[in-house]
Short mmCIF file of C-alpha atoms in Angstrom, two decimals:
data_model
loop_
_atom_site.label_atom_id
_atom_site.label_comp_id
_atom_site.label_asym_id
_atom_site.label_seq_id
_atom_site.Cartn_x
_atom_site.Cartn_y
_atom_site.Cartn_z
CA MET A 14 0.00 0.00 0.00
CA GLN A 15 1.30 3.44 -0.98
CA ASP A 16 -1.28 5.43 1.03
CA ILE A 17 -2.48 7.31 -2.06
CA ASP A 18 -6.06 8.58 -2.30
CA VAL A 19 -7.33 8.18 -5.86
CA LEU A 20 -10.39 10.20 -6.86
CA THR A 21 -11.91 8.84 -10.06
CA GLU A 22 -14.71 10.69 -11.87
CA HIS A 23 -13.41 13.98 -10.52
CA ARG A 24 -12.15 16.99 -12.48
CA VAL A 25 -10.01 19.90 -11.34
CA THR A 26 -11.78 23.04 -12.53
CA LYS A 27 -9.65 25.78 -10.98
CA ILE A 28 -6.25 26.34 -9.39
CA ASP A 29 -5.72 29.09 -6.82
CA ALA A 30 -1.93 29.32 -6.84
CA LYS A 31 -1.78 32.07 -4.21
CA ALA A 32 -3.92 30.19 -1.68
CA LYS A 33 -2.42 26.86 -2.86
CA LYS A 34 -5.68 25.04 -3.33
CA ILE A 35 -7.61 23.43 -6.19
CA GLU A 36 -11.32 23.32 -6.95
CA VAL A 37 -12.48 19.80 -7.79
CA ALA A 38 -15.83 18.83 -9.33
CA ASN A 39 -17.35 15.44 -8.58
CA LEU A 40 -18.66 14.35 -11.98
CA SER A 41 -21.10 11.90 -10.45
CA THR A 42 -22.81 14.34 -8.04
CA SER A 43 -21.89 17.71 -9.64
CA GLU A 44 -20.65 18.87 -6.24
CA THR A 45 -17.45 20.93 -5.99
CA LYS A 46 -14.90 20.99 -3.19
CA TRP A 47 -11.62 22.81 -2.54
CA PHE A 48 -8.49 20.80 -1.70
CA PRO A 49 -5.30 22.38 -0.29
CA TYR A 50 -1.89 21.42 -1.67
CA ASP A 51 1.76 21.92 -0.79
CA LYS A 52 3.04 20.85 -4.19
CA LEU A 53 1.00 20.35 -7.34
CA ILE A 54 1.77 18.35 -10.49
CA LEU A 55 -0.06 19.18 -13.71
CA ALA A 56 -0.30 16.08 -15.91
CA THR A 57 -3.33 17.02 -17.96
CA GLY A 58 -2.11 15.25 -21.11
CA ALA A 59 -3.31 16.02 -24.60
CA ARG A 60 -6.46 15.46 -26.61
CA SER A 61 -6.99 14.37 -30.19
CA ARG A 62 -7.15 17.17 -32.71
CA ARG A 63 -10.42 17.40 -34.63
CA LEU A 64 -10.85 19.08 -37.99
CA ASN A 65 -13.16 22.06 -37.68
CA LEU A 66 -15.25 21.30 -40.76
CA SER A 67 -18.92 21.07 -41.55
CA GLY A 68 -20.23 17.76 -40.21
CA SER A 69 -17.09 17.02 -38.16
CA HIS A 70 -19.04 15.98 -35.06
CA ALA A 71 -21.06 13.24 -36.75
CA SER A 72 -21.71 10.12 -34.70
CA ASN A 73 -19.52 7.89 -36.88
CA ILE A 74 -16.41 10.09 -36.74
CA PHE A 75 -13.90 8.79 -34.19
CA THR A 76 -10.58 9.79 -32.69
CA LEU A 77 -8.16 7.51 -30.86
CA LYS A 78 -6.31 8.80 -27.80
CA ASP A 79 -7.10 6.35 -25.00
CA LEU A 80 -8.54 2.94 -24.23
CA GLN A 81 -12.13 4.18 -24.16
CA ASP A 82 -11.74 5.58 -27.68
CA GLY A 83 -10.53 2.17 -28.83
CA ILE A 84 -13.46 0.43 -27.20
CA ARG A 85 -15.90 2.80 -28.91
CA ILE A 86 -14.34 2.11 -32.30
CA ARG A 87 -14.39 -1.67 -31.76
CA ASN A 88 -18.01 -1.59 -30.59
CA TYR A 89 -19.07 0.44 -33.62
CA VAL A 90 -17.39 -2.00 -35.99
CA ASP A 91 -18.95 -4.96 -34.18
CA GLU A 92 -22.47 -3.51 -34.04
CA LYS A 93 -22.80 -1.48 -37.25
CA ARG A 94 -20.68 -3.70 -39.51
CA PRO A 95 -19.31 -0.86 -41.69
CA LYS A 96 -17.76 -1.92 -44.97
CA ARG A 97 -15.65 1.13 -45.76
CA VAL A 98 -13.57 3.26 -43.37
CA SER A 99 -11.72 6.49 -44.08
CA VAL A 100 -8.60 7.30 -42.08
CA LEU A 101 -7.52 10.93 -42.03
CA GLY A 102 -3.81 11.48 -41.41
CA GLY A 103 -0.68 9.52 -42.24
CA GLY A 104 0.97 9.55 -38.80
CA PHE A 105 1.60 6.66 -36.40
CA ILE A 106 -1.99 6.29 -35.20
CA GLY A 107 -3.45 6.48 -38.69
CA LEU A 108 -0.99 3.93 -40.07
CA GLU A 109 -1.45 1.46 -37.23
CA MET A 110 -5.23 1.77 -37.46
CA CYS A 111 -5.13 1.07 -41.19
CA GLU A 112 -3.72 -2.33 -40.30
CA ALA A 113 -6.34 -2.87 -37.58
CA PHE A 114 -9.20 -2.03 -39.95
CA ARG A 115 -7.84 -4.22 -42.72
CA ARG A 116 -7.54 -7.14 -40.32
CA ARG A 117 -11.24 -6.68 -39.58
CA GLY A 118 -11.98 -6.88 -43.31
CA LEU A 119 -12.88 -3.23 -43.92
CA GLU A 120 -12.13 -1.41 -47.16
CA THR A 121 -9.63 1.15 -45.89
CA TYR A 122 -8.87 4.54 -47.42
CA LEU A 123 -6.05 6.69 -46.09
CA PHE A 124 -6.40 10.41 -46.81
CA CYS A 125 -3.14 12.37 -46.65
CA ARG A 126 -2.33 16.00 -47.32
CA ARG A 127 1.13 15.01 -48.63
CA ASP A 128 2.27 12.67 -51.39
CA LEU A 129 3.51 10.06 -48.89
CA PRO A 130 2.48 8.76 -45.47
CA ALA A 131 4.58 9.44 -42.35
CA GLY A 132 5.54 12.87 -43.64
CA ASN A 133 7.91 13.53 -40.73
CA LEU A 134 10.20 10.75 -41.99
CA GLU A 135 12.62 10.68 -44.90
CA ARG A 136 11.23 9.86 -48.35
CA GLU A 137 13.06 6.54 -48.60
CA ILE A 138 11.31 5.37 -45.43
CA SER A 139 7.88 6.74 -46.35
CA GLU A 140 8.03 5.12 -49.79
CA ARG A 141 8.50 1.70 -48.17
CA ILE A 142 5.57 2.38 -45.87
CA LEU A 143 3.37 3.31 -48.83
CA LYS A 144 4.36 0.10 -50.63
CA GLU A 145 3.47 -1.96 -47.55
CA LEU A 146 0.08 -0.24 -47.27
CA GLU A 147 -0.77 -0.85 -50.91
CA GLU A 148 0.34 -4.50 -50.75
CA ASN A 149 -2.10 -4.98 -47.89
CA GLY A 150 -5.06 -3.41 -49.66
CA VAL A 151 -5.04 0.11 -48.19
CA GLN A 152 -6.08 2.74 -50.72
CA PHE A 153 -3.77 5.74 -50.32
CA LEU A 154 -5.19 9.10 -51.40
CA ALA A 155 -2.37 11.65 -51.76
CA PHE A 156 -2.93 15.42 -51.51
CA GLN A 157 -6.47 14.83 -50.33
CA GLU A 158 -7.58 17.10 -47.50
CA PRO A 159 -11.25 16.98 -46.47
CA VAL A 160 -13.17 20.22 -46.83
CA ALA A 161 -16.51 18.91 -45.52
CA PHE A 162 -18.29 15.81 -44.26
CA ASN A 163 -21.61 15.07 -45.92
CA LEU A 164 -24.19 13.62 -43.50
CA ASN A 165 -27.21 11.39 -43.93
CA GLY A 166 -30.47 11.66 -41.99
CA LYS A 167 -28.98 9.79 -39.03
CA ASN A 168 -26.26 12.38 -38.37
CA GLU A 169 -23.69 10.01 -39.84
CA VAL A 170 -21.02 10.81 -42.39
CA SER A 171 -21.95 9.25 -45.70
CA SER A 172 -19.14 10.78 -47.77
CA ILE A 173 -16.02 12.92 -47.47
CA GLU A 174 -15.71 15.92 -49.72
CA THR A 175 -12.24 17.06 -50.86
CA ARG A 176 -11.16 19.52 -53.53
CA LYS A 177 -10.61 16.56 -55.84
CA GLY A 178 -13.87 14.70 -55.37
CA ASN A 179 -16.44 13.07 -53.14
CA PHE A 180 -15.65 9.77 -51.41
CA PRO A 181 -18.35 7.52 -49.88
CA THR A 182 -17.61 6.14 -46.41
CA ASP A 183 -19.28 4.28 -43.55
CA MET A 184 -17.06 5.61 -40.76
CA VAL A 185 -14.16 8.01 -40.25
CA LEU A 186 -11.10 7.99 -38.01
CA MET A 187 -9.48 11.39 -37.46
CA ALA A 188 -5.78 10.85 -36.76
CA VAL A 189 -4.47 14.35 -37.36
CA GLY A 190 -2.42 14.91 -34.22
CA VAL A 191 -2.98 16.02 -30.65
CA ILE A 192 -3.39 19.29 -28.76
CA PRO A 193 -1.86 19.71 -25.28
CA ASN A 194 -4.42 20.37 -22.56
CA VAL A 195 -3.15 23.70 -21.25
CA GLU A 196 -6.35 25.64 -20.57
CA LEU A 197 -6.14 25.15 -16.79
CA ALA A 198 -2.47 26.12 -16.83
CA ILE A 199 -3.19 29.32 -18.76
CA GLU A 200 -5.94 30.31 -16.31
CA THR A 201 -3.46 29.81 -13.48
CA GLY A 202 -0.80 32.02 -15.04
CA ILE A 203 1.51 29.19 -15.96
CA GLU A 204 3.77 30.04 -18.89
CA ILE A 205 3.18 28.29 -22.21
CA GLY A 206 6.11 27.56 -24.52
CA LYS A 207 6.40 28.34 -28.22
CA THR A 208 5.06 24.87 -29.09
CA GLY A 209 1.75 25.54 -27.34
CA ALA A 210 2.59 23.16 -24.51
CA ILE A 211 3.48 24.07 -20.92
CA LYS A 212 6.96 25.52 -20.52
CA THR A 213 9.10 23.66 -18.00
CA ASP A 214 12.73 23.09 -17.02
CA PHE A 215 14.98 20.11 -16.34
CA THR A 216 13.33 19.57 -12.94
CA GLN A 217 9.79 19.69 -14.43
CA ARG A 218 8.99 22.96 -12.63
CA THR A 219 6.73 25.64 -14.10
CA ASN A 220 7.10 29.38 -13.59
CA VAL A 221 4.53 29.24 -10.76
CA ALA A 222 5.93 28.31 -7.36
CA ASP A 223 5.37 24.71 -6.20
CA ILE A 224 3.64 23.65 -9.44
CA PHE A 225 5.31 20.97 -11.57
CA THR A 226 4.27 19.44 -14.88
CA ALA A 227 4.81 16.22 -16.79
CA GLY A 228 3.60 14.32 -19.84
CA ASP A 229 1.87 15.25 -23.07
CA CYS A 230 0.80 18.66 -21.78
CA CYS A 231 4.36 20.01 -21.51
CA GLU A 232 7.52 20.52 -23.53
CA VAL A 233 10.71 18.46 -23.46
CA PHE A 234 14.30 19.41 -24.34
CA ASN A 235 15.75 17.94 -27.52
CA LEU A 236 19.43 17.16 -26.96
CA VAL A 237 20.33 17.31 -30.66
CA SER A 238 18.68 20.58 -31.66
CA GLN A 239 19.21 22.06 -28.17
CA ASP A 240 15.64 23.33 -28.31
CA TRP A 241 12.41 22.77 -26.40
CA VAL A 242 9.87 20.73 -28.38
CA HIS A 243 6.51 19.03 -27.89
CA THR A 244 6.95 15.27 -28.21
CA PRO A 245 3.87 13.52 -26.79
CA LEU A 246 5.11 9.95 -26.27
CA GLY A 247 4.39 7.59 -23.41
CA ASP A 248 7.98 6.81 -22.46
CA ILE A 249 8.83 10.51 -22.19
CA ALA A 250 5.74 11.15 -20.06
CA ASN A 251 6.77 8.32 -17.76
CA LYS A 252 10.27 9.75 -17.23
CA GLN A 253 8.97 13.27 -16.70
CA GLY A 254 6.38 12.01 -14.21
CA ARG A 255 9.06 10.28 -12.13
CA VAL A 256 11.14 13.46 -11.99
CA ALA A 257 8.16 15.70 -11.20
CA GLY A 258 6.99 13.32 -8.46
CA GLU A 259 10.41 13.04 -6.84
CA ASN A 260 10.96 16.80 -6.84
CA ALA A 261 7.46 17.54 -5.56
CA ALA A 262 8.33 15.24 -2.64
CA GLY A 263 11.48 17.21 -1.89
CA GLY A 264 13.99 15.44 -4.12
CA ARG A 265 16.53 16.83 -6.57
CA ALA A 266 15.94 14.83 -9.74
CA THR A 267 16.56 16.08 -13.28
CA PHE A 268 15.44 15.03 -16.74
CA HIS A 269 17.94 16.35 -19.26
CA GLY A 270 15.94 15.58 -22.39
CA VAL A 271 15.51 13.27 -25.35
CA VAL A 272 16.98 12.62 -28.78
CA GLY A 273 13.57 11.81 -30.26
CA SER A 274 13.43 8.03 -30.66
CA ALA A 275 10.40 5.94 -31.62
CA ALA A 276 9.38 2.76 -33.42
CA PHE A 277 6.13 1.48 -34.84
CA GLN A 278 4.82 -1.31 -37.05
CA VAL A 279 2.76 -1.20 -40.24
CA PHE A 280 1.56 -4.70 -41.11
CA GLU A 281 4.83 -6.69 -41.41
CA LEU A 282 7.01 -3.60 -41.68
CA GLU A 283 9.07 -2.28 -38.76
CA VAL A 284 9.84 1.45 -38.79
CA ALA A 285 12.17 3.20 -36.35
CA PHE A 286 13.88 6.56 -36.05
CA THR A 287 15.97 8.69 -33.71
CA GLY A 288 17.43 12.18 -33.78
CA LEU A 289 16.74 14.80 -36.46
CA GLY A 290 15.61 14.45 -40.05
CA ILE A 291 17.39 16.31 -42.85
CA GLU A 292 15.10 19.35 -43.08
CA VAL A 293 14.92 19.86 -39.33
CA ALA A 294 18.69 19.54 -39.00
CA LYS A 295 19.16 22.17 -41.70
CA ARG A 296 16.87 24.57 -39.86
CA TYR A 297 19.15 24.32 -36.84
CA GLY A 298 22.21 25.26 -38.86
CA PHE A 299 23.96 21.92 -39.29
CA ASP A 300 25.97 21.18 -42.45
CA VAL A 301 23.73 18.26 -43.30
CA ASP A 302 24.48 15.21 -45.40
CA SER A 303 23.13 11.67 -45.42
CA GLN A 304 23.94 8.09 -46.35
CA VAL A 305 21.48 5.36 -47.36
CA ILE A 306 22.33 1.66 -47.44
CA GLU A 307 20.47 -1.63 -47.67
CA ALA A 308 21.75 -4.80 -46.03
CA GLU A 309 20.55 -8.14 -44.70
CA SER A 310 19.17 -8.24 -41.17
CA LYS A 311 21.20 -11.40 -40.49
CA VAL A 312 23.53 -13.72 -42.39
CA GLY A 313 21.87 -14.33 -45.75
CA TYR A 314 21.71 -18.14 -45.48
CA MET A 315 19.78 -17.96 -42.18
CA PRO A 316 15.99 -18.46 -42.35
CA GLY A 317 14.04 -15.23 -42.05
CA SER A 318 16.79 -12.90 -43.22
CA LYS A 319 15.23 -9.65 -44.49
CA ARG A 320 16.53 -6.51 -46.14
CA ILE A 321 16.91 -3.42 -43.94
CA LEU A 322 17.11 0.12 -45.28
CA ILE A 323 19.07 2.54 -43.08
CA LYS A 324 19.47 6.27 -43.56
CA LEU A 325 22.02 8.13 -41.47
CA ILE A 326 21.88 11.92 -41.19
CA PHE A 327 25.08 13.63 -40.11
CA ASP A 328 26.99 16.89 -39.92
CA ARG A 329 29.77 17.04 -42.50
CA ARG A 330 31.91 19.52 -40.54
CA SER A 331 32.13 17.46 -37.36
CA GLY A 332 31.18 13.99 -38.60
CA ARG A 333 28.64 13.82 -35.78
CA LEU A 334 25.58 11.62 -36.20
CA LEU A 335 22.43 13.76 -36.03
CA GLY A 336 19.72 11.26 -36.88
CA ALA A 337 18.94 7.80 -38.16
CA GLN A 338 15.91 6.14 -39.73
CA MET A 339 15.32 2.48 -40.56
CA VAL A 340 12.70 0.34 -42.23
CA GLY A 341 12.47 -3.39 -42.83
CA LYS A 342 10.61 -6.55 -41.91
CA GLU A 343 13.04 -7.87 -39.31
CA GLY A 344 15.59 -6.49 -36.86
CA VAL A 345 14.76 -2.78 -37.17
CA ALA A 346 13.15 -1.72 -33.90
CA ARG A 347 15.89 -3.22 -31.72
CA ARG A 348 18.71 -1.69 -33.78
CA ILE A 349 17.58 1.92 -33.50
CA ASN A 350 18.50 1.99 -29.80
CA SER A 351 22.20 1.60 -30.61
CA LEU A 352 22.07 4.74 -32.72
CA ALA A 353 19.98 6.57 -30.11
CA VAL A 354 22.81 5.96 -27.65
CA ALA A 355 25.35 7.16 -30.23
CA ILE A 356 23.41 10.39 -30.77
CA HIS A 357 22.95 10.88 -27.03
CA GLN A 358 26.72 10.58 -26.59
CA LYS A 359 27.44 12.89 -29.57
CA MET A 360 29.43 10.18 -31.32
CA VAL A 361 30.97 10.77 -34.73
CA LEU A 362 30.58 8.35 -37.62
CA ASP A 363 34.11 7.00 -37.41
CA GLU A 364 33.50 5.98 -33.80
CA ILE A 365 30.23 4.29 -34.72
CA ALA A 366 31.84 2.39 -37.60
CA ARG A 367 34.33 0.87 -35.13
CA LEU A 368 31.81 -0.24 -32.50
CA ASP A 369 32.11 -3.82 -31.26
CA PHE A 370 28.63 -5.29 -31.80
CA ALA A 371 27.73 -8.83 -30.85
CA TYR A 372 27.70 -11.19 -33.83
CA ALA A 373 25.97 -14.49 -34.47
CA PRO A 374 24.43 -15.65 -37.78
CA PRO A 375 20.83 -15.77 -36.44
CA PHE A 376 21.03 -12.10 -35.41
CA SER A 377 23.39 -10.23 -37.72
CA ALA A 378 26.03 -10.47 -40.41
CA PRO A 379 29.69 -10.11 -39.34
CA LEU A 380 29.35 -6.45 -40.27
CA ASP A 381 26.06 -5.23 -38.84
CA PRO A 382 24.03 -2.96 -41.17
CA ILE A 383 24.67 -0.08 -38.76
CA LEU A 384 28.42 -0.51 -39.13
CA ILE A 385 28.12 -0.70 -42.92
CA ALA A 386 26.06 2.51 -43.02
CA ALA A 387 28.50 4.37 -40.75
CA GLU A 388 31.50 3.17 -42.76
CA GLN A 389 29.93 4.34 -46.04
CA ALA A 390 29.11 7.72 -44.48
CA VAL A 391 32.72 8.13 -43.35
CA LYS A 392 33.90 7.46 -46.91
CA LYS A 393 31.44 10.05 -48.19
CA ILE A 394 32.84 12.71 -45.87
CA LYS A 395 36.45 11.89 -46.75
CA GLY A 396 35.60 11.97 -50.45
#
């Protein structure tokens, strides 16, 4: 037992920072009560972004941010038996849900404002993702942004209207990003950063005394760009929460930041990345170059060996690795962590090329694809 009182079905509606108390509404009884605090942690998270278009609040338009959203989507598919689903947005959630819908037998259409899915990744990676989608029956609609949702008499979307046409649909998933929940923070006088999320420091403090913050509602420091960014990921929220909790209890913990690592799966394809992409790195003034290689995930004669594509992004002046992206059907997600460590430690390509990785035919070739990519990048710099 941790002696923690948990109040479910309650919502904080106001913070009085001067009196150090919070107003809490009981959602079951509609009663409100004030609670005093010594230290306060704001972990209000983020909410799914919704397109502000005609018909956007129809009953068969869904977002996916938490377990309850997932249950609602599953129940709708089970009960209404839709045949065609339209997914808006080519990010992680949209891509993963395309797979989920296809596995349920739905005709799946992915609407994207760009020419490729996963627009935050390099083209070589996104092209492989598109190929995997198409091979699994997902219809990809490039440069197609909805301008309206046409409804039937039951307040349901029956078609999506874009500037290029009208597309019938039985249900819609909006996967167009998230918005940090900062309204309560703003009312309290807590400073908001340039990203629109709560501004914090390496101890998770806000500008208001004795108020800390953590998770998807606040910013995090990127160690490569040396800038504060909004990166709403569960592992980051977990680390920030531990630091905020320890410091609120009188500790002296710090969270120095992230390099921006993540992995996800699209059907049989593993996708992983860390650090900065080319365009972002250029914006921060690096002398950017890149190297792309393809290699086997393990010794070629071993069963299950698959091709991996790796793209390294680096600074030509220093030789420092700035970012890395990978795609393939085996051995991708676990490899990205090696390069995340390299970026965290500001390693240069020559150092990476000489790393002593474990070797065994079931797991890698004698020269791991990472080592091959780093070696080729070194040659490129040296001319």
